[in-house]
PDB file of C-alpha atoms in Angstrom:
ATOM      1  CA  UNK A   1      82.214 -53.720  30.867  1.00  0.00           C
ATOM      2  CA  UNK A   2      82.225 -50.776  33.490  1.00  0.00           C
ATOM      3  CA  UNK A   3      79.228 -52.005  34.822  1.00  0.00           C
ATOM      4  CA  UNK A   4      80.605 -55.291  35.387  1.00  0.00           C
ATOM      5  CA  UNK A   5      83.388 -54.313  37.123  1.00  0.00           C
ATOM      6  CA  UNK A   6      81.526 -51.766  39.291  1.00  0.00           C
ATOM      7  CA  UNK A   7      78.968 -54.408  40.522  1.00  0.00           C
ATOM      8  CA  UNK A   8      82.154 -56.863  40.970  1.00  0.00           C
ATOM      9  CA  UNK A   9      83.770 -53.744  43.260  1.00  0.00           C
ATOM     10  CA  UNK A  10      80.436 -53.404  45.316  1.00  0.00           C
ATOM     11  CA  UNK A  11      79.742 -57.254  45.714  1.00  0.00           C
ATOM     12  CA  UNK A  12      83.845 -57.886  47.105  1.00  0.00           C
ATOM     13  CA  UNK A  13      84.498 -54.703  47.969  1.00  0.00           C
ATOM     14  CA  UNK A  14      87.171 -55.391  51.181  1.00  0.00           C
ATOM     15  CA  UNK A  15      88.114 -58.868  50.124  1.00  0.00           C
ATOM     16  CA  UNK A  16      91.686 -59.733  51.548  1.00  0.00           C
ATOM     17  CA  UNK A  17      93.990 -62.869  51.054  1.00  0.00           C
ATOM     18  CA  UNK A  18      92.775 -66.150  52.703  1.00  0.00           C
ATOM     19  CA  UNK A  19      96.282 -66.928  52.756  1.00  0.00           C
ATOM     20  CA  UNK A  20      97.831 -67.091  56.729  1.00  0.00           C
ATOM     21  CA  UNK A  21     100.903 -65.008  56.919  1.00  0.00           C
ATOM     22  CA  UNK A  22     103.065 -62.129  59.157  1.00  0.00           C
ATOM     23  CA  UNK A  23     105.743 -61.831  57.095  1.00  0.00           C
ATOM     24  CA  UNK A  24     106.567 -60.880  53.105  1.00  0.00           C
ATOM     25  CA  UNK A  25     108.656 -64.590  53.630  1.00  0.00           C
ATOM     26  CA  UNK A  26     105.964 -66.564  54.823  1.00  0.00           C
ATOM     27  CA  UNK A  27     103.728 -64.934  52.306  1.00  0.00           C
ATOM     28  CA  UNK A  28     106.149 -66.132  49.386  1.00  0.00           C
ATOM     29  CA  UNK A  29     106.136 -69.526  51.064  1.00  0.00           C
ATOM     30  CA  UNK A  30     102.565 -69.783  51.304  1.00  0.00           C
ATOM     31  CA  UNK A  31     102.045 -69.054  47.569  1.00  0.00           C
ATOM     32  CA  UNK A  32     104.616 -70.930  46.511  1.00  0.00           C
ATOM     33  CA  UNK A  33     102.433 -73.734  48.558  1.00  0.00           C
ATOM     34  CA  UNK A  34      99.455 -72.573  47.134  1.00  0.00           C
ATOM     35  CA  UNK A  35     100.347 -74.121  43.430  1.00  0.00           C
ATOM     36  CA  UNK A  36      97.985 -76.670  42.642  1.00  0.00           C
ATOM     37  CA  UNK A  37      96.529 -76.924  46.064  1.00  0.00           C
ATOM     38  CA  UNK A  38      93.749 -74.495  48.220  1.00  0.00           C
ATOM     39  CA  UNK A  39      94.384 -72.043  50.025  1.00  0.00           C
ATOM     40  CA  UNK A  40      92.656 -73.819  53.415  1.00  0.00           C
ATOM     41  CA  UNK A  41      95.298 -76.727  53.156  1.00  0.00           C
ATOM     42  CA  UNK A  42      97.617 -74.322  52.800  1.00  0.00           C
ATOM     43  CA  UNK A  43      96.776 -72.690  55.776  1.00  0.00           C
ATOM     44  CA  UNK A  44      96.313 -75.762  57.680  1.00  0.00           C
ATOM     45  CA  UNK A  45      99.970 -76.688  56.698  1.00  0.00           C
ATOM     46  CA  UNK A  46     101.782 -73.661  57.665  1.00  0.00           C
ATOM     47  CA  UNK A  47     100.501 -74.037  60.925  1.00  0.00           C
ATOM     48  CA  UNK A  48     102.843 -76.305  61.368  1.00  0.00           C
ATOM     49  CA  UNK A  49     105.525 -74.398  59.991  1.00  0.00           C
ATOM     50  CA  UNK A  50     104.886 -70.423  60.389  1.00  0.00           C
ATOM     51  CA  UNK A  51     106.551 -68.267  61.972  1.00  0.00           C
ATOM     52  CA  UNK A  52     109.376 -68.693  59.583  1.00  0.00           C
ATOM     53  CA  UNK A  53     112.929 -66.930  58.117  1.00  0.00           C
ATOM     54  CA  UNK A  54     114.842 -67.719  55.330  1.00  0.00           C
ATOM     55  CA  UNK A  55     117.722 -68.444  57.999  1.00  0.00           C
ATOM     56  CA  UNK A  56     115.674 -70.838  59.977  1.00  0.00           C
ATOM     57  CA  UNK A  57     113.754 -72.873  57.050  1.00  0.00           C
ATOM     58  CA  UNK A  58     117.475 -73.156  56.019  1.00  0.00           C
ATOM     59  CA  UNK A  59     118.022 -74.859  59.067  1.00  0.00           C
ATOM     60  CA  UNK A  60     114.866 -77.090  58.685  1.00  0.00           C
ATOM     61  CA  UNK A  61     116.213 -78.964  55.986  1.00  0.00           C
ATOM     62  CA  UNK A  62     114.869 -80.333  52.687  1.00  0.00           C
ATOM     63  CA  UNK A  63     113.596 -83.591  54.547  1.00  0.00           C
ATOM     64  CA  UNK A  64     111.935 -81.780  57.594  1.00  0.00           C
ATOM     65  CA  UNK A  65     110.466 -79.328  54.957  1.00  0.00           C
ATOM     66  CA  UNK A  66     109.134 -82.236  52.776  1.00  0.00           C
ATOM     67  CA  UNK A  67     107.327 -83.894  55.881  1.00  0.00           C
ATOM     68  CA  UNK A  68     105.663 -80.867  56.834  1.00  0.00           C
ATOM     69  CA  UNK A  69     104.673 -79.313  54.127  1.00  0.00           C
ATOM     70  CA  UNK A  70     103.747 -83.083  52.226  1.00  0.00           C
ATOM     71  CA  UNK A  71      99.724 -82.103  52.297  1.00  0.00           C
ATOM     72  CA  UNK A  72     100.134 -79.407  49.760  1.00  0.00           C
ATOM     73  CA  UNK A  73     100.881 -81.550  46.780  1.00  0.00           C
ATOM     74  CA  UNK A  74     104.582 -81.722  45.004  1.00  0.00           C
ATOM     75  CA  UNK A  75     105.971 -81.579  48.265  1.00  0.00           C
ATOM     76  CA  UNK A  76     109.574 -82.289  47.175  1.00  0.00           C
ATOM     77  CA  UNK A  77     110.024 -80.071  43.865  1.00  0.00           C
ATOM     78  CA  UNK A  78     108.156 -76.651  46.568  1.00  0.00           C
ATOM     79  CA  UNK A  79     110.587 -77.812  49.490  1.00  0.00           C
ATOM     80  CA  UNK A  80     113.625 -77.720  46.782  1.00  0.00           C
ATOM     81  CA  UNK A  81     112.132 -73.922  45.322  1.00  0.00           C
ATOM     82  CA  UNK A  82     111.586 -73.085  48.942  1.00  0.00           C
ATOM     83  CA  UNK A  83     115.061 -73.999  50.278  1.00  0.00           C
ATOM     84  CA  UNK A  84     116.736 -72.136  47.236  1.00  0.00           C
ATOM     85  CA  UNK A  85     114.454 -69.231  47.153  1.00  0.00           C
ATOM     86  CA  UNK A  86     115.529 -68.602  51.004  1.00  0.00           C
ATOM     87  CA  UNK A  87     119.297 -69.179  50.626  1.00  0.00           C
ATOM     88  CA  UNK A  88     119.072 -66.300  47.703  1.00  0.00           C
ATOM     89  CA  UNK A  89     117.314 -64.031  49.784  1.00  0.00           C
ATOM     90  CA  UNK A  90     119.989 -64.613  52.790  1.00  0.00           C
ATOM     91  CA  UNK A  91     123.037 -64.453  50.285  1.00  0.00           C
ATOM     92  CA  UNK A  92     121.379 -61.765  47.839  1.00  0.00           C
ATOM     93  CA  UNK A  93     119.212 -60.038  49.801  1.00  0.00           C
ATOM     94  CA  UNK A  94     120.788 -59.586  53.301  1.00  0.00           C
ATOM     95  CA  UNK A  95     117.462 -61.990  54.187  1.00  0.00           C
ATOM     96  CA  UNK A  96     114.815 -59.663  52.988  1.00  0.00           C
ATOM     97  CA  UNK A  97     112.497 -60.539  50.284  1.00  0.00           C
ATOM     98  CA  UNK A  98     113.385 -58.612  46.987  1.00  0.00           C
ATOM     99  CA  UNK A  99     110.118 -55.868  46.478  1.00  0.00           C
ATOM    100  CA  UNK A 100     110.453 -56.017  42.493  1.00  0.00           C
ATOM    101  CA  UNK A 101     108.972 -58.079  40.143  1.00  0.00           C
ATOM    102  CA  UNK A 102     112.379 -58.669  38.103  1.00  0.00           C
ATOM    103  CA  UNK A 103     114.017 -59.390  41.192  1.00  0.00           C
ATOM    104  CA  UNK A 104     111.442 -61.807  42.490  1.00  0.00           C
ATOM    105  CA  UNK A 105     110.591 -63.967  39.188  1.00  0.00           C
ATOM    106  CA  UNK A 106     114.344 -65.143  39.495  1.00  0.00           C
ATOM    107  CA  UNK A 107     113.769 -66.963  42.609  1.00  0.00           C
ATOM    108  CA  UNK A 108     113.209 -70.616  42.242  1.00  0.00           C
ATOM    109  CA  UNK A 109     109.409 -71.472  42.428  1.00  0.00           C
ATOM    110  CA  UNK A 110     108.433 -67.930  41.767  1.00  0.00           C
ATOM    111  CA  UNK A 111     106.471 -66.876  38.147  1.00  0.00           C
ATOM    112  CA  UNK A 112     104.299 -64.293  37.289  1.00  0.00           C
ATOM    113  CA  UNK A 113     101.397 -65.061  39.393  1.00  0.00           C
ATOM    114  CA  UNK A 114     103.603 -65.513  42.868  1.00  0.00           C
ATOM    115  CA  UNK A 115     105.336 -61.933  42.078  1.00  0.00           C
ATOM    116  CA  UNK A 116     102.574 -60.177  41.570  1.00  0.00           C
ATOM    117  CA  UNK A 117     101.251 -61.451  44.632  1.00  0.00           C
ATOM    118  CA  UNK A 118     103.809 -61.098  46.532  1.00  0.00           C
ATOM    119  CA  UNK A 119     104.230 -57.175  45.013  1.00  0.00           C
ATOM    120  CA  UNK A 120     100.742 -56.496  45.075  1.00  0.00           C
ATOM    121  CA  UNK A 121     100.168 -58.258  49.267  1.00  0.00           C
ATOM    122  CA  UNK A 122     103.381 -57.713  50.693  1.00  0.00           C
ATOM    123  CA  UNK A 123     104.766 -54.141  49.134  1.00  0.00           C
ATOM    124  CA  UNK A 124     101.272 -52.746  48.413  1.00  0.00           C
ATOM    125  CA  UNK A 125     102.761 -52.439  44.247  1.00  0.00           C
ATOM    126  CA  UNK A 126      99.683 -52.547  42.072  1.00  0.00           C
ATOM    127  CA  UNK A 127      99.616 -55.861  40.521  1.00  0.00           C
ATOM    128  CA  UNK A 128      96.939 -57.836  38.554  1.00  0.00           C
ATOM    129  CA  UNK A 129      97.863 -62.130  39.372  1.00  0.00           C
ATOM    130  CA  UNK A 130      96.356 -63.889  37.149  1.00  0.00           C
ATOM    131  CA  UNK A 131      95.575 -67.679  38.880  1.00  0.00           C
ATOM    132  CA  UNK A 132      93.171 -70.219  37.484  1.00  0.00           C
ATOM    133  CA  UNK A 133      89.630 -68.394  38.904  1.00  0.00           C
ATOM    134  CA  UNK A 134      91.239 -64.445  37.584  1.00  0.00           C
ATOM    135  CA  UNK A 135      91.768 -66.558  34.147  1.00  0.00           C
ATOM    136  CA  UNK A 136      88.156 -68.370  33.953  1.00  0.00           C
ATOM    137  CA  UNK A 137      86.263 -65.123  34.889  1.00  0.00           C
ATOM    138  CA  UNK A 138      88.044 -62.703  33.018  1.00  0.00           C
ATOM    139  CA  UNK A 139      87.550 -64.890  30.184  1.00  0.00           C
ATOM    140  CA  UNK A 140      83.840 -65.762  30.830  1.00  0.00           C
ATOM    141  CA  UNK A 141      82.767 -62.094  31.691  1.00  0.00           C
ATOM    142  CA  UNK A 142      85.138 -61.545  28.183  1.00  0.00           C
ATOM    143  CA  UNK A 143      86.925 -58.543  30.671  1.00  0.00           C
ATOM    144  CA  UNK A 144      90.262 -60.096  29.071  1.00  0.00           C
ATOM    145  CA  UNK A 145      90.121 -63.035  26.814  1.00  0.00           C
ATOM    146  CA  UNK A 146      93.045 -64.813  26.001  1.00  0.00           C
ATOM    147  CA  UNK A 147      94.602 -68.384  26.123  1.00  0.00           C
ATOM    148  CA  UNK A 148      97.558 -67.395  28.585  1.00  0.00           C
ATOM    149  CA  UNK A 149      97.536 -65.664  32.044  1.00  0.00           C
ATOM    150  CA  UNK A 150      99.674 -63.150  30.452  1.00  0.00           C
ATOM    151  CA  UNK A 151      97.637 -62.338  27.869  1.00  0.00           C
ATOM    152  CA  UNK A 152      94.416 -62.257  29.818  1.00  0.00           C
ATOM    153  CA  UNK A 153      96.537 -60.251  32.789  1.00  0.00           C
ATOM    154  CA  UNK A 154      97.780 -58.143  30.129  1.00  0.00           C
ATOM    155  CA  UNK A 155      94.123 -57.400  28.757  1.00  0.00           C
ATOM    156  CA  UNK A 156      92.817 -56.588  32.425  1.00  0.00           C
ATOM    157  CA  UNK A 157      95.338 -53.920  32.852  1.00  0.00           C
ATOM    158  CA  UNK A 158      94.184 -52.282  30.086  1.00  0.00           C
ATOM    159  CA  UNK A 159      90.537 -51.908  31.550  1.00  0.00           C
ATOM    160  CA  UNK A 160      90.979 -51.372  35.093  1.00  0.00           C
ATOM    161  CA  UNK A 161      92.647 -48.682  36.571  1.00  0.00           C
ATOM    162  CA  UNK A 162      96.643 -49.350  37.815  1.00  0.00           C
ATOM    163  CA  UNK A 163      95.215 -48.229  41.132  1.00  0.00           C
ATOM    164  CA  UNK A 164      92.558 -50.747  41.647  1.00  0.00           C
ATOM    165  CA  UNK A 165      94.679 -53.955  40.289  1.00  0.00           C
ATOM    166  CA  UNK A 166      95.206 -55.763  43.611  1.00  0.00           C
ATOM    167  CA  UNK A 167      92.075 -55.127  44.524  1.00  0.00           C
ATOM    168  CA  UNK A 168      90.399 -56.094  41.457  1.00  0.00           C
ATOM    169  CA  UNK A 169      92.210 -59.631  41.653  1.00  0.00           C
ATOM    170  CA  UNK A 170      90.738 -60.254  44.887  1.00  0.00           C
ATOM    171  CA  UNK A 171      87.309 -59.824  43.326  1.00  0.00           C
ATOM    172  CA  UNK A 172      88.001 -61.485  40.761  1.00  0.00           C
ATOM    173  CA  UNK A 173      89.191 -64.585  42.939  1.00  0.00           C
ATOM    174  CA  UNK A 174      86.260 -64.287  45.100  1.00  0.00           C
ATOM    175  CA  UNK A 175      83.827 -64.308  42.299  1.00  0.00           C
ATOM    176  CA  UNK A 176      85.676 -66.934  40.834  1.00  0.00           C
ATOM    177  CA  UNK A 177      86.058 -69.376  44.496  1.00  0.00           C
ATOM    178  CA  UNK A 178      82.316 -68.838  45.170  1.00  0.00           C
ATOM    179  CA  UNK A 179      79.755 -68.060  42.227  1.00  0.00           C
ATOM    180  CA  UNK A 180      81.857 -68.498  39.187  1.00  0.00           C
ATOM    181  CA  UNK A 181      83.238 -71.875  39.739  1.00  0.00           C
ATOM    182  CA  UNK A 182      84.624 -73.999  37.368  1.00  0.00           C
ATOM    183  CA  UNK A 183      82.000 -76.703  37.265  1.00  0.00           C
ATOM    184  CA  UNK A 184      78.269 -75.885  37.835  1.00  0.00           C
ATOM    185  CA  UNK A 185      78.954 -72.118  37.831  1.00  0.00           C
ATOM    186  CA  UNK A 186      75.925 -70.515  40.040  1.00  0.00           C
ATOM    187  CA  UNK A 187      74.486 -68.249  37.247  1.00  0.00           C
ATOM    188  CA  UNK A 188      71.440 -68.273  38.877  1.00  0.00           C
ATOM    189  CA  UNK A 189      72.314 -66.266  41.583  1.00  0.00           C
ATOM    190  CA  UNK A 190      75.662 -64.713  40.008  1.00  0.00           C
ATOM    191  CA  UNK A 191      74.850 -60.371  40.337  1.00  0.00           C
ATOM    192  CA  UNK A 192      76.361 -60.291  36.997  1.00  0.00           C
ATOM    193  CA  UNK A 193      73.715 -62.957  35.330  1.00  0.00           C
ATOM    194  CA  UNK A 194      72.214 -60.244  33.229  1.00  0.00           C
ATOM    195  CA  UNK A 195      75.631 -58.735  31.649  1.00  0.00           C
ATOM    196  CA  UNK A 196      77.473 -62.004  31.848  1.00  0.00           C
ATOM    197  CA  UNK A 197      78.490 -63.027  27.631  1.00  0.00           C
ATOM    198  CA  UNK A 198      78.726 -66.198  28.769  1.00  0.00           C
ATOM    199  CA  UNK A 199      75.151 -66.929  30.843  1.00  0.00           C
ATOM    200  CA  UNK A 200      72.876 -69.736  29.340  1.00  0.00           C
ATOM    201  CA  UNK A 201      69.280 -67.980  29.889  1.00  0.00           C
TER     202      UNK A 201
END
């Protein structure tokens, strides 16, 4: 299991977000875009609507917001969490994203995975997010098995040191986006194809 995860280190080692964003506000936006959709349309999206403050997406409007942001998929129930996310933050928050994880999971449109994100991106907190490639992997390398995000982020925590948590998500993501994929996994040329549980030799 250390070997895995040392070869996983070397392989991503200096992997960053391929989400667009100058701002711990745009970042939450972004993710909260990011459900159920790539990152790329994401980022081709918030072209059209970055820079942005909770004051001025206010001022957008829930129609404006819908039109523009209509690519990414459940446009109307993200431009309602959006819209209500950035009025807390102006009327709890004196406009400045909360930098807690209890604070942030009460903000419409935000759960675990968009927290620790957000924490992990935006404040530099060690965080392990747990999306649909961090659950696949973890489970197919058998890092963290479990039938939940929690349980598998849970499970990770326990094996990789607090300190490398946001970076092991991003190698995690990587391995999942590019070699690990859901259908027709590349096992062939996967660096872990000879520790890999789950590899059909």
């Amino acid at each position: 299991m250390n070997r895995i995860l040392e070869i996983l280190e070397d392989t991503y080692r200096g992997a960053v977000p391929e989400l667009h964003f100058d701002s711990p506000f745009e970042l939450l936006v972004a993710v909260i875009l990011s459900a159920q959709c790539t990152d790329k349309r994401v980022n081709q999206v918030t072209k059209n609507l970055f820079p942005i403050t909770p004051e001025n997406i206010i001022r957008l409007g829930q129609a404006r917001l819908e039109e523009i942001i209509h690519p990414c998929g459940f446009f109307r129930s993200k431009a309602e969490h959006i819209l209500q996310a950035a009025q807390i933050i102006i009327d709890k928050y004196g406009g400045n994203v909360p930098s807690t994880f209890d604070e942030l999971i009460t903000l419409p449109g935000v759960g675990r995975k968009t927290a620790n994100v957000v924490l992990s991106v935006a404040f530099d907190t060690p965080a392990l997010a747990v999306d649909t490639h961090v659950f696949r992997v973890a489970n197919r390398l058998k890092l963290a098995e479990g039938k939940t995000p929690l349980e598998v982020e849970l499970g990770l925590q326990k094996i990789i040191p607090r300190e490398k948590w946001s970076a092991a998500h991003h190698w995690l993501i990587y391995h999942g986006r590019n070699i690990c994929t859901a259908r027709k996994p590349k096992c062939n040329i996967c660096p872990l194809n000879k520790l890999c549980p789950s590899f059909c030799r």
